[in-house]
Every structure is written in structure tokens, then in C-alpha cells.
JSON list of C-alpha atoms and ligand atoms in Angstrom, two decimals:
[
{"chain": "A", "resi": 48, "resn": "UNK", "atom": "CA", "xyz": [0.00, 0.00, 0.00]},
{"chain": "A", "resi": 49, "resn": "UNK", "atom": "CA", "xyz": [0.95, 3.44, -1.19]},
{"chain": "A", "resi": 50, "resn": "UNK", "atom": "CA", "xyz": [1.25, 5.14, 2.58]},
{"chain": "A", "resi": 51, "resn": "UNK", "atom": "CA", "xyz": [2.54, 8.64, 1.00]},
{"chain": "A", "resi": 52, "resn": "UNK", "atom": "CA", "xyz": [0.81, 11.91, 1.81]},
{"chain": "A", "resi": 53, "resn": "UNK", "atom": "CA", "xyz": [-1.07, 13.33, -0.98]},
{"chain": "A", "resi": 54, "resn": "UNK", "atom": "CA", "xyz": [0.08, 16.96, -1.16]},
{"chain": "A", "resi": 55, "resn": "UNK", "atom": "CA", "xyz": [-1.51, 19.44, -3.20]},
{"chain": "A", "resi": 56, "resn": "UNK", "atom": "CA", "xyz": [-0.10, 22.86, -3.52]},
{"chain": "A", "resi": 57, "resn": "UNK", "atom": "CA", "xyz": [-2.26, 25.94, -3.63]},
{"chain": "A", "resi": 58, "resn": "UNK", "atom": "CA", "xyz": [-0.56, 28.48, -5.00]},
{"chain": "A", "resi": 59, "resn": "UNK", "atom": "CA", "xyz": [-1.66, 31.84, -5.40]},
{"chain": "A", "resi": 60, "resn": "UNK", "atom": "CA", "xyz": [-1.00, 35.64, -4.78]},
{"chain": "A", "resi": 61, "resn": "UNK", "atom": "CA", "xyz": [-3.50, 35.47, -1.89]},
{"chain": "A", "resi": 62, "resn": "UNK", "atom": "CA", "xyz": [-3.57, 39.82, -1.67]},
{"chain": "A", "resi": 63, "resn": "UNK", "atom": "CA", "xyz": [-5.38, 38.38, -0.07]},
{"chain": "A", "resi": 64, "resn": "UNK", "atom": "CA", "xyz": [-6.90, 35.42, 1.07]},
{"chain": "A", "resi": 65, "resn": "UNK", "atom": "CA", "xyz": [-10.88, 35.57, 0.68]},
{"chain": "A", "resi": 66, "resn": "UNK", "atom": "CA", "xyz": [-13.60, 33.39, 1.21]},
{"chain": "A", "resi": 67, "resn": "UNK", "atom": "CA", "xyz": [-13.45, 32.01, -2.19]},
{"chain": "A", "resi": 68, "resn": "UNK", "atom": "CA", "xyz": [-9.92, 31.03, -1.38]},
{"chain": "A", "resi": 69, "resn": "UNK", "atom": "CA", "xyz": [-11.06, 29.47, 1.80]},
{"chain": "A", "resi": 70, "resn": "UNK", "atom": "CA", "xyz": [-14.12, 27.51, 0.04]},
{"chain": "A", "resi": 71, "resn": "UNK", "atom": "CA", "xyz": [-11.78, 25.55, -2.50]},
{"chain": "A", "resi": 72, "resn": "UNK", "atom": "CA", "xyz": [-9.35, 24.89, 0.20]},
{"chain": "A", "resi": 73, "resn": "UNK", "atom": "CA", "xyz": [-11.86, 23.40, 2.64]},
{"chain": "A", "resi": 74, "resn": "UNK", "atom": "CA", "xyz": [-13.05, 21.19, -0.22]},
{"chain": "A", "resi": 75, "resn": "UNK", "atom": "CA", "xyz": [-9.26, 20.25, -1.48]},
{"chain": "A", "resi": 76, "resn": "UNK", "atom": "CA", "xyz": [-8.21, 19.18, 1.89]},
{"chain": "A", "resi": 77, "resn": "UNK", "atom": "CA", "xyz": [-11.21, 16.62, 1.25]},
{"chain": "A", "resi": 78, "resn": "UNK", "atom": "CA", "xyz": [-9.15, 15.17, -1.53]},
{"chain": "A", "resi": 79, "resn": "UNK", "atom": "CA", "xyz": [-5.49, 15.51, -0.46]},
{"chain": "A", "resi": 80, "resn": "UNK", "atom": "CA", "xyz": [-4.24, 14.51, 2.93]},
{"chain": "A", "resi": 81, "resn": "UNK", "atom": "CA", "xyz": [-2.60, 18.27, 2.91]},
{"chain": "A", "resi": 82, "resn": "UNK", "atom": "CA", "xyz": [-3.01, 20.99, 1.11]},
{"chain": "A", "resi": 83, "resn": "UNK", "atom": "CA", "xyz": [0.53, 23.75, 1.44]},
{"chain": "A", "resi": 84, "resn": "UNK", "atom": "CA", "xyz": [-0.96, 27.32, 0.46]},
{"chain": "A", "resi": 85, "resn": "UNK", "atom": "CA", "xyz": [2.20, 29.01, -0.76]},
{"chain": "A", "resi": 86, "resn": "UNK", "atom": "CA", "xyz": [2.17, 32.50, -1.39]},
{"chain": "A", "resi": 87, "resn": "UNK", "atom": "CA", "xyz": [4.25, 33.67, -4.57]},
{"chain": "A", "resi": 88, "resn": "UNK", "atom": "CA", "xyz": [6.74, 36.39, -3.95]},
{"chain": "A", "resi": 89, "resn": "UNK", "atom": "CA", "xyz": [6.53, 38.47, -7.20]},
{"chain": "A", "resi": 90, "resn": "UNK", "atom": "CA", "xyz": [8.42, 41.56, -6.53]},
{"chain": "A", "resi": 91, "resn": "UNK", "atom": "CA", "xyz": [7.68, 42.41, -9.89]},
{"chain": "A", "resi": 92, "resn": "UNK", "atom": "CA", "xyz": [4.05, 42.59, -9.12]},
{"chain": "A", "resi": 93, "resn": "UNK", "atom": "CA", "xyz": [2.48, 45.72, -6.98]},
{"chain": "A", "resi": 94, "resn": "UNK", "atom": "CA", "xyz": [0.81, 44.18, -3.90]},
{"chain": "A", "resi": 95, "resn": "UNK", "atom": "CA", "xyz": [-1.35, 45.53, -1.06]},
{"chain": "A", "resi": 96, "resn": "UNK", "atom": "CA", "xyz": [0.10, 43.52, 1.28]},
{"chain": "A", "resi": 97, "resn": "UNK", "atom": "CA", "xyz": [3.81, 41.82, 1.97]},
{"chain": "A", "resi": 98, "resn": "UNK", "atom": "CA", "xyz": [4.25, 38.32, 1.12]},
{"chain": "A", "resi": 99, "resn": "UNK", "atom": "CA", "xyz": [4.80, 38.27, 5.21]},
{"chain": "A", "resi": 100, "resn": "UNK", "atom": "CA", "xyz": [1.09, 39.77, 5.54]},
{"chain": "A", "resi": 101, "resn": "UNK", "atom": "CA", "xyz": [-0.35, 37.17, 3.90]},
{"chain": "A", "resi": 102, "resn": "UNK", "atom": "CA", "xyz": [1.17, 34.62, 4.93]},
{"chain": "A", "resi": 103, "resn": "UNK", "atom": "CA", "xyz": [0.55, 35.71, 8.91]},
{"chain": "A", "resi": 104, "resn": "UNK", "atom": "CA", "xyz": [-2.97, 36.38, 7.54]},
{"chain": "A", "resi": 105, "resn": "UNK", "atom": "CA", "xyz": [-3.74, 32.74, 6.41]},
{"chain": "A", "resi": 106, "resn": "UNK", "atom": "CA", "xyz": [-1.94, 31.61, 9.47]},
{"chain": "A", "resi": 107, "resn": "UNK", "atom": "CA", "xyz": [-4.33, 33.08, 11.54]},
{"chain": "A", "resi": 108, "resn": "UNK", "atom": "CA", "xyz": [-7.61, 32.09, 9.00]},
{"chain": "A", "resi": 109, "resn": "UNK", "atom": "CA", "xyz": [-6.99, 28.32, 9.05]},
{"chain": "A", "resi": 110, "resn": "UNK", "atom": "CA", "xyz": [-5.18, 27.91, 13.04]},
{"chain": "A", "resi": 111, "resn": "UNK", "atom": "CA", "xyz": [-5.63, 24.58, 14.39]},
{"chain": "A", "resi": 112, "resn": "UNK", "atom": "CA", "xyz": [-5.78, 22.22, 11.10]},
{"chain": "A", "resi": 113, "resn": "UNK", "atom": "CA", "xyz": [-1.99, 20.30, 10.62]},
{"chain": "A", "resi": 114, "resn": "UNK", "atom": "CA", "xyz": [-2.89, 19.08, 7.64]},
{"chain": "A", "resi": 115, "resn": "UNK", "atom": "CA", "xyz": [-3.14, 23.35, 5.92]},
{"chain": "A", "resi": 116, "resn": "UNK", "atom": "CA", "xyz": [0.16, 24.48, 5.86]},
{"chain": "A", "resi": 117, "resn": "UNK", "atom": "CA", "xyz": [1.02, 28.01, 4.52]},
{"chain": "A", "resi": 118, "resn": "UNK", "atom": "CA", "xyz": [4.43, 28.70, 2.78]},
{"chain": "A", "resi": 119, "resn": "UNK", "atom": "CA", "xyz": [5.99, 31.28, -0.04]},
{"chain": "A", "resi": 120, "resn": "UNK", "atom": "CA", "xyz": [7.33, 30.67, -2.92]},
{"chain": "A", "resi": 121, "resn": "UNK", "atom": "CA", "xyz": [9.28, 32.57, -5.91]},
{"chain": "A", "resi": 122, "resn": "UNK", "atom": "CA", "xyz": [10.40, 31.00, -9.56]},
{"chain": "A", "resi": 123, "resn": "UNK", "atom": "CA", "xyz": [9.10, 28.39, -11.31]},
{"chain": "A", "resi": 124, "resn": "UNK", "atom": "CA", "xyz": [5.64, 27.10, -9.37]},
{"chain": "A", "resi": 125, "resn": "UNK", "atom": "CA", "xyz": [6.29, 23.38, -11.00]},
{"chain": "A", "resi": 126, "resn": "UNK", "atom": "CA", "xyz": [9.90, 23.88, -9.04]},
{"chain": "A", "resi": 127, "resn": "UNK", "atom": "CA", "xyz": [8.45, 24.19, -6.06]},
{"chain": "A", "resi": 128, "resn": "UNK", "atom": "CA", "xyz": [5.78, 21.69, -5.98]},
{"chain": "A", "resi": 129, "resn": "UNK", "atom": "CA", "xyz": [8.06, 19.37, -6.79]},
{"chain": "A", "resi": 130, "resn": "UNK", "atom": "CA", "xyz": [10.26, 20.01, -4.15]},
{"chain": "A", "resi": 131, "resn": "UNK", "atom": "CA", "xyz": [7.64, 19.46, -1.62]},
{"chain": "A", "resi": 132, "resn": "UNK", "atom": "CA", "xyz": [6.58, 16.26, -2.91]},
{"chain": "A", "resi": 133, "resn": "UNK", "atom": "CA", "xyz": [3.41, 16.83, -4.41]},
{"chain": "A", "resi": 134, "resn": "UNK", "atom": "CA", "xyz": [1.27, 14.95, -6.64]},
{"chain": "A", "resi": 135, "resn": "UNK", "atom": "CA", "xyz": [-0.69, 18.24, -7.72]},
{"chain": "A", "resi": 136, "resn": "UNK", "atom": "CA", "xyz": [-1.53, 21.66, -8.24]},
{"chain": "A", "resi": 137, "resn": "UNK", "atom": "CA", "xyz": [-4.66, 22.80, -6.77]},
{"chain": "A", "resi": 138, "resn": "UNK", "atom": "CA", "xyz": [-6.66, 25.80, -8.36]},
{"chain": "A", "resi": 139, "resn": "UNK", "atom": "CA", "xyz": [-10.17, 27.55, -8.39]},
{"chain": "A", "resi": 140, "resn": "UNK", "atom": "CA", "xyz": [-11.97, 27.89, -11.42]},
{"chain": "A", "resi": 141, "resn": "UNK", "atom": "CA", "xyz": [-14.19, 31.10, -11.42]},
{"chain": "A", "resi": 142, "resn": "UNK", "atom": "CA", "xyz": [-16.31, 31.79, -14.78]},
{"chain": "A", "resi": 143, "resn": "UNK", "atom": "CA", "xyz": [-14.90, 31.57, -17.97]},
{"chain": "A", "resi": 144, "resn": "UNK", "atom": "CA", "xyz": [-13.26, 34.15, -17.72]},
{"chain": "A", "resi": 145, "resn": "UNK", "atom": "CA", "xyz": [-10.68, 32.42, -16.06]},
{"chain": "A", "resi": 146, "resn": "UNK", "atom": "CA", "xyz": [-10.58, 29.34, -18.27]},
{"chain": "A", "resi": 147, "resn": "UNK", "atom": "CA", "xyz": [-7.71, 30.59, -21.17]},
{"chain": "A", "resi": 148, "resn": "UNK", "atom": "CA", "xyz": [-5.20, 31.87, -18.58]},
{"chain": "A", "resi": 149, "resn": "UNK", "atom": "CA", "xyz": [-6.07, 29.00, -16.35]},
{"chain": "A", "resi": 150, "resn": "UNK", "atom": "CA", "xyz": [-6.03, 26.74, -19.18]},
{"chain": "A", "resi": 151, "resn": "UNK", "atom": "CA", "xyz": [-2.59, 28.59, -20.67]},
{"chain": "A", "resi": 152, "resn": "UNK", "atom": "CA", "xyz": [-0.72, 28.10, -17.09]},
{"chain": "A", "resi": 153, "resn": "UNK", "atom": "CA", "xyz": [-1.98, 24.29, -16.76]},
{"chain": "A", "resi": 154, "resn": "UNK", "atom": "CA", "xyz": [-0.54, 23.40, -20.07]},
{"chain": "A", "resi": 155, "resn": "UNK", "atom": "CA", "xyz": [2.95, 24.59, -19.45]},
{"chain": "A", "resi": 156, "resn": "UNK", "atom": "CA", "xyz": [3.08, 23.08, -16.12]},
{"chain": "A", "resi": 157, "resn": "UNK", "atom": "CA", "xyz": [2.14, 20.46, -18.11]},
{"chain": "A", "resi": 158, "resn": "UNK", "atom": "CA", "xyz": [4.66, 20.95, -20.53]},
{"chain": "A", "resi": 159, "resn": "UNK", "atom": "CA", "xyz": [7.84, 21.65, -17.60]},
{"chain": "A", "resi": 160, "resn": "UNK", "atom": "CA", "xyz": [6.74, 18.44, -15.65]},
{"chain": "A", "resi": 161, "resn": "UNK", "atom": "CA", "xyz": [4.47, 15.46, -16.39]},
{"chain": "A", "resi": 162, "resn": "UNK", "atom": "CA", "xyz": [4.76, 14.34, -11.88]},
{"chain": "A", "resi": 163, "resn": "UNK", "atom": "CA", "xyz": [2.31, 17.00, -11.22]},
{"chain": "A", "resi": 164, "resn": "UNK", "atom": "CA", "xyz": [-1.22, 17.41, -12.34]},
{"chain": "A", "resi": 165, "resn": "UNK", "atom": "CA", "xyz": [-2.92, 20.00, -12.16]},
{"chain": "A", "resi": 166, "resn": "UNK", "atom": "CA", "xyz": [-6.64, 20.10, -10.42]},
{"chain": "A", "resi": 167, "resn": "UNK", "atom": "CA", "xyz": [-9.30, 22.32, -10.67]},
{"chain": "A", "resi": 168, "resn": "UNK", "atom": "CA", "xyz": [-12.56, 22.58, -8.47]},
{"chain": "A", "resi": 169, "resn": "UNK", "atom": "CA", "xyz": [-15.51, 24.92, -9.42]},
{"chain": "A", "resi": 170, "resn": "UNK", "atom": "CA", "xyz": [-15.29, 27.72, -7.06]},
{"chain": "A", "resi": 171, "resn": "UNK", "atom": "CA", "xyz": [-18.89, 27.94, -5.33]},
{"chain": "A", "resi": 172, "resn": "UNK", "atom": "CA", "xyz": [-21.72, 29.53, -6.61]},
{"chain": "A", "resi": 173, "resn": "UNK", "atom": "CA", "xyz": [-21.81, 32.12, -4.08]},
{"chain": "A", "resi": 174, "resn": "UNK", "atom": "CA", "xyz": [-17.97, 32.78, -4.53]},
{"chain": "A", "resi": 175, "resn": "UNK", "atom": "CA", "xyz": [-18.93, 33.51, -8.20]},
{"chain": "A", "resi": 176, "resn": "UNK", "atom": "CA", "xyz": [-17.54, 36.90, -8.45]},
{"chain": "A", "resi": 177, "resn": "UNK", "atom": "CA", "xyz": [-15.53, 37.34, -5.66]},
{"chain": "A", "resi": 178, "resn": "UNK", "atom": "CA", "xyz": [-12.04, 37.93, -6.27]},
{"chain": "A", "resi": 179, "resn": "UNK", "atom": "CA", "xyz": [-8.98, 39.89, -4.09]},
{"chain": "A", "resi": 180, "resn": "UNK", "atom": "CA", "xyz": [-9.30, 42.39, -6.10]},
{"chain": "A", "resi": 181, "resn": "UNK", "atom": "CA", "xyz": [-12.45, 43.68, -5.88]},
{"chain": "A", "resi": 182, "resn": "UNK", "atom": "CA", "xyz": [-12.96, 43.02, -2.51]},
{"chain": "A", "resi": 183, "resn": "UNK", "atom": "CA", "xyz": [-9.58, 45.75, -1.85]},
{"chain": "A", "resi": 184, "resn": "UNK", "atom": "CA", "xyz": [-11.76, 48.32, -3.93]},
{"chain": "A", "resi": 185, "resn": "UNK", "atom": "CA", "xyz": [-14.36, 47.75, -2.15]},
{"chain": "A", "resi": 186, "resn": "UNK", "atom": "CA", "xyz": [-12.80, 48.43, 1.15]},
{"chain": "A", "resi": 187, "resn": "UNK", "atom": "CA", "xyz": [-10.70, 50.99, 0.64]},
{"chain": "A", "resi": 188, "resn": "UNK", "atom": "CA", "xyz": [-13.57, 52.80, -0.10]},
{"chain": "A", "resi": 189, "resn": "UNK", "atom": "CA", "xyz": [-15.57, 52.04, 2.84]},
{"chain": "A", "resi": 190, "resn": "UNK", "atom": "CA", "xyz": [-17.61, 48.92, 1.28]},
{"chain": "A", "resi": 191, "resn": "UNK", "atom": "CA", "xyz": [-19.26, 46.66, 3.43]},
{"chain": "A", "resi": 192, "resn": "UNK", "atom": "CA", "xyz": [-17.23, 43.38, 2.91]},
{"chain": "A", "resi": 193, "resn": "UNK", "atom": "CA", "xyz": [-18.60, 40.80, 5.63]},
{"chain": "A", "resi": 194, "resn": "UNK", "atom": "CA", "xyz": [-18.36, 37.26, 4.55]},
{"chain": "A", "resi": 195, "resn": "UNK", "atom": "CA", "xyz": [-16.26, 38.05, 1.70]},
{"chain": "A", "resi": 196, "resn": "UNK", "atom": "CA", "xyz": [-13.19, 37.44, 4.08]},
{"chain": "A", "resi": 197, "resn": "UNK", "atom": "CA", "xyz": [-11.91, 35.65, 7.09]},
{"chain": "A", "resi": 198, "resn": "UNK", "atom": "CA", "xyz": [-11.97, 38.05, 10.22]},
{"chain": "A", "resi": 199, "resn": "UNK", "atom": "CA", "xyz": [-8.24, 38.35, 10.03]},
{"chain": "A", "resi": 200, "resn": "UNK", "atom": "CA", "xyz": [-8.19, 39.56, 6.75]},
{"chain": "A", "resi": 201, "resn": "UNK", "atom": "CA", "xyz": [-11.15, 41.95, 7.10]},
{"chain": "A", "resi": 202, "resn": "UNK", "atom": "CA", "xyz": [-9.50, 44.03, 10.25]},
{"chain": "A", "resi": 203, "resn": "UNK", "atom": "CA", "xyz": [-5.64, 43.83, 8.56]},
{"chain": "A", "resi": 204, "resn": "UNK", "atom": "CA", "xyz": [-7.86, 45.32, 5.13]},
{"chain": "A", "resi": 205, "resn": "UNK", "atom": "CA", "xyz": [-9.26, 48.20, 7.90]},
{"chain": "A", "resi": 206, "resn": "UNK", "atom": "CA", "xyz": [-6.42, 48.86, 9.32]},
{"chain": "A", "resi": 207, "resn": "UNK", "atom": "CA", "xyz": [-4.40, 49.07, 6.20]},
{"chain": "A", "resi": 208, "resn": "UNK", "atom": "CA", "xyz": [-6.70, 51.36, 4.39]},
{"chain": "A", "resi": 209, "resn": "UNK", "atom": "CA", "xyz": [-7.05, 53.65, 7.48]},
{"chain": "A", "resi": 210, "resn": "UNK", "atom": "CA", "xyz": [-2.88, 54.03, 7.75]},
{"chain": "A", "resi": 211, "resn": "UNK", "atom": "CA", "xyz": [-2.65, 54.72, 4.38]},
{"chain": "A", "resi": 212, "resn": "UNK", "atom": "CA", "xyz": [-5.60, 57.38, 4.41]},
{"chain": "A", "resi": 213, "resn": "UNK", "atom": "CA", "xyz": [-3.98, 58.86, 8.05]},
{"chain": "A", "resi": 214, "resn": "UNK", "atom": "CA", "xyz": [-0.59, 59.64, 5.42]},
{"chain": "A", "resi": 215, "resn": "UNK", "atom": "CA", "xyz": [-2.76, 61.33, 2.82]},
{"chain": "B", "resi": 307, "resn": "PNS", "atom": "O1", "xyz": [-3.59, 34.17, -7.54]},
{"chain": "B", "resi": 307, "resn": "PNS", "atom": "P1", "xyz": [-2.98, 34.23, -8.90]},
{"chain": "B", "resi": 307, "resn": "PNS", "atom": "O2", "xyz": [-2.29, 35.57, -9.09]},
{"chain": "B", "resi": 307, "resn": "PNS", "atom": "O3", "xyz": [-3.98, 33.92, -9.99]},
{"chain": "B", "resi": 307, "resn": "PNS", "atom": "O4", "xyz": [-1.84, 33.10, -8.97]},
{"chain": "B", "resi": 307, "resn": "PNS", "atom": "C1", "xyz": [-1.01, 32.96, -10.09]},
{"chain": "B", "resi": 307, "resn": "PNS", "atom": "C2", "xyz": [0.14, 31.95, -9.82]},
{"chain": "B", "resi": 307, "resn": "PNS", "atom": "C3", "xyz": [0.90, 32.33, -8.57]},
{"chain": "B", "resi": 307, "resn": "PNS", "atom": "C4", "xyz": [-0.43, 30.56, -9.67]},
{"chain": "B", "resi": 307, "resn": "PNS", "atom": "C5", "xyz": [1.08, 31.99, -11.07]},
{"chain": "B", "resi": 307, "resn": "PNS", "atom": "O5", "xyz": [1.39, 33.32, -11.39]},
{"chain": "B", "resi": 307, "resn": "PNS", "atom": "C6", "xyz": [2.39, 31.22, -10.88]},
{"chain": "B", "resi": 307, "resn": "PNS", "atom": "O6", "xyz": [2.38, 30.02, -10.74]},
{"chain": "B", "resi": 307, "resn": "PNS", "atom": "N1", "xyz": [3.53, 31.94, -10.87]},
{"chain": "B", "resi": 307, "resn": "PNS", "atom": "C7", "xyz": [4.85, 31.37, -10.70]},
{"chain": "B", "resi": 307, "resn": "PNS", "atom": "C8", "xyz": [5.62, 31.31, -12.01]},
{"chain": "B", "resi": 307, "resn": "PNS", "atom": "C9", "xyz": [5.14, 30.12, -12.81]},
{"chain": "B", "resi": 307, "resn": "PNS", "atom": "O7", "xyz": [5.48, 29.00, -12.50]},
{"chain": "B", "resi": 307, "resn": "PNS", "atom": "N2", "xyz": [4.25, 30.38, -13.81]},
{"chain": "B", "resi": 307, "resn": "PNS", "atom": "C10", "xyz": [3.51, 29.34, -14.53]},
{"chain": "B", "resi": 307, "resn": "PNS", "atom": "C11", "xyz": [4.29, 28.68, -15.62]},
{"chain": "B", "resi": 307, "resn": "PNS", "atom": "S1", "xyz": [4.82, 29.78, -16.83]}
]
């Protein structure tokens, strides 16, 4: 018998972490004996929050379960996963709007490294349109965003948005 963890990776950039998030990695964890959420460090790419942030702010969203672990990442995603032993890549699939770049990444993971498939769940019908992005418009600007995000995430997004209007 095969008595090896099966580890997905869930990689993302996590600016951050919403309920959507949460929702596919509650069901992935039903699949995969662990699930490591690593964060990717793209210095190239203009963030709210530091990779540090993020990573302190999923911390704090899934305490308690040993089987979520939270990590960063840079380079090659493939790289990494393979490193830490896992059989797959774990990602959300929104509307079709996400399918080609979705579809685009899959292949050349595909293409770098035939030990790690890549899995997709259907991100819940309530998590339709949610999306980091719009959920950081919506609070900076004083949006309600209550069960869009894990506490931790909703009073770091407050308190973010309130030092940065204190230096205007
Ligand atoms: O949350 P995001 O921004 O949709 O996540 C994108 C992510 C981090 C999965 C993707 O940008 C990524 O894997 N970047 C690392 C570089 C890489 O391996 N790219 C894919 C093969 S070209």
C-alpha cells in the first residue's frame, strides 16, 4: 500500500486570502491529505500587502488544522511543488473568464513536468464573483465586505486602508 501523503499545492498571490480562497481549500483538503498554500513572492508585481502579511494572515484564517500548511514561494511554481513532494496543483476555477489563462498556465506546467497534475474545483456559486481584487476596492472605499473574508483579513484590510488614508 501506497502510505505517501497526498500533497496538493495551492498556490496563489493570496492579496489576499478571501472566502473564495477558503471555500476551494476546505473542499481540497477533502481530496489531499494536505493541502501547502504558498504565497508567490513576485516583486515584480504591486501588492497591497507583503508576502509576510499574507502569509501571517492565512496563518491566523486556518489555526488549528496540521494538515493546511502556509508557505511562499518565488520562480518556477512546478519547481516548487516538486520540491515538496506533491502529486498536484490545486486551483479555483471562477467563470470563464478564467478558463484561457487558467487553461494557458496548466498546459505549461504540463509541458515543464508530467509528476504533477494540475486540479481544478468549481469555485462555489456564491464565490462567483468574488475575487482579491475587488474586494480591496471595495474596502478601501468604505464597502461593506462581511463574509467576503476571514476576520483576520477583514480588520488587517481596515487597518491598512485607514494608515494609508492617516498619510494622505
Ligand atoms: O492568484 P494568482 O495571481 O492567480 O496566482 C497565479 C500563480 C501564482 C499561480 C502563477 O502566477 C504562478 O504560478 N507563478 C509562478 C511562475 C510560474 O510558474 N508560472 C507558470 C508557468 S509559466
Amino acid at each position: 500500500m501506497n502510505e505517501q501523503l497526498k500533497t496538493a499545492v495551492y498556490p496563489g498571490s493570496f492579496d489576499p486570502l478571501t472566502n473564495g480562497h477558503i471555500d476551494i481549500i476546505e473542499r481540497g483538503i477533502k481530496i489531499f491529505d494536505k493541502i501547502i498554500i504558498a504565497v508567490l513572492h513576485n516583486p515584480s508585481k504591486k501588492a497591497l500587502f507583503t508576502v509576510e502579511e499574507r502569509v501571517d494572515m492565512i496563518h491566523k484564517s486556518f489555526n488549528g488544522n496540521k494538515n493546511i500548511v502556509v508557505d511562499s514561494f518565488d520562480g518556477l511554481l512546478i519547481d516548487y511543488a516538486e520540491q515538496r513532494g506533491a502529486i498536484a496543483i490545486l486551483r479555483g476555477m471562477r467563470a470563464i473568464s478564467d478558463f484561457e489563462n487558467e487553461f494557458q498556465m496548466a498546459l505549461m506546467n504540463r509541458k515543464l513536468s508530467r509528476k504533477v497534475q494540475t486540479v481544478f474545483l468549481m469555485t462555489g456559486l456564491r464565490w462567483i464573483f468574488t475575487s482579491s481584487s475587488i474586494i480591496k476596492e471595495a474596502a478601501q472605499f468604505g464597502g461593506d465586505i462581511n463574509g467576503m473574508v476571514p476576520k483576520p483579513v477583514k480588520d488587517k484590510l481596515e487597518k491598512k486602508f485607514t494608515a494609508m488614508q492617516g498619510k494622505k
